[in-house]
Coordinates of C-alpha atoms in Angstrom, one line a residue:
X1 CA 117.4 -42.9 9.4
X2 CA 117.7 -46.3 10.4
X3 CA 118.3 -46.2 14.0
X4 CA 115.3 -43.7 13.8
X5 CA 113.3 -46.5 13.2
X6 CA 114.4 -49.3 15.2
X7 CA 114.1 -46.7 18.1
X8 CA 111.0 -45.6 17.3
X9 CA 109.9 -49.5 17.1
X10 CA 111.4 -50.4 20.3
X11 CA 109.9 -47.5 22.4
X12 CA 106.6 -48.3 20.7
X13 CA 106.9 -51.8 21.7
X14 CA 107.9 -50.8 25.1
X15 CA 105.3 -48.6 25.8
X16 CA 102.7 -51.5 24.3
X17 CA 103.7 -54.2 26.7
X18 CA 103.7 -51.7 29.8
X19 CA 100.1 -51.3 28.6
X20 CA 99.5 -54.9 27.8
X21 CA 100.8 -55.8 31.3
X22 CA 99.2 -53.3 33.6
X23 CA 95.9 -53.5 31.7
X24 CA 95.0 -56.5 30.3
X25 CA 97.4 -58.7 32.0
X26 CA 98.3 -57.9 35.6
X27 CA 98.7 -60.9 36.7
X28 CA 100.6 -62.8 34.0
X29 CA 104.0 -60.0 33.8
X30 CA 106.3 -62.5 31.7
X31 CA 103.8 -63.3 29.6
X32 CA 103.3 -59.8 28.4
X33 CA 107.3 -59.4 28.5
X34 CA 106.8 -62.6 26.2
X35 CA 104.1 -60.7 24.0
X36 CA 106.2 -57.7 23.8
X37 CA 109.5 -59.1 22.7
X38 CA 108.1 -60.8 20.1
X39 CA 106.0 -57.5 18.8
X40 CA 109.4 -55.9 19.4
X41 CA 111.1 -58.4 16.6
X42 CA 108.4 -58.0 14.3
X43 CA 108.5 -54.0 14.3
X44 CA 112.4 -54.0 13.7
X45 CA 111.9 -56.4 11.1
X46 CA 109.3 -54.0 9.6
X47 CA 111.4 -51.0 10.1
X48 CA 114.2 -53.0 8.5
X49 CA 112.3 -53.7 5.6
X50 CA 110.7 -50.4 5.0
X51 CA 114.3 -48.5 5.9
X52 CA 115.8 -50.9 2.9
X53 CA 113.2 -49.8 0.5
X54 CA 113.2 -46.6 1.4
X55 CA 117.1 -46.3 0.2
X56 CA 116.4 -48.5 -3.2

């Protein structure tokens, strides 16, 4: 259930900064790889959270 999560977060996050990048930010790539590693951390700590009070 877990990995479930953290997967789902990642691809979501991956799939965000392709956006980010090719849309709003062509010109600026790490940037958006800068954006999108810190979304990344924030959804897995979400998922985290939400995964451990899901089992409480």
């Amino acid at each position: 259930m877990i990995e479930r999560g953290i997967l789902g977060a990642v691809a979501v996050c991956i799939a965000a900064t392709a956006a980010l990048w090719l849309l709003a930010m062509p010109d600026e790539p790490v940037r958006a790889l800068q954006d999108g590693l810190g979304a990344a951390a924030l959804a897995t700590i979400i998922a985290g959270a939400a995964a451990r009070r899901s089992a409480e």
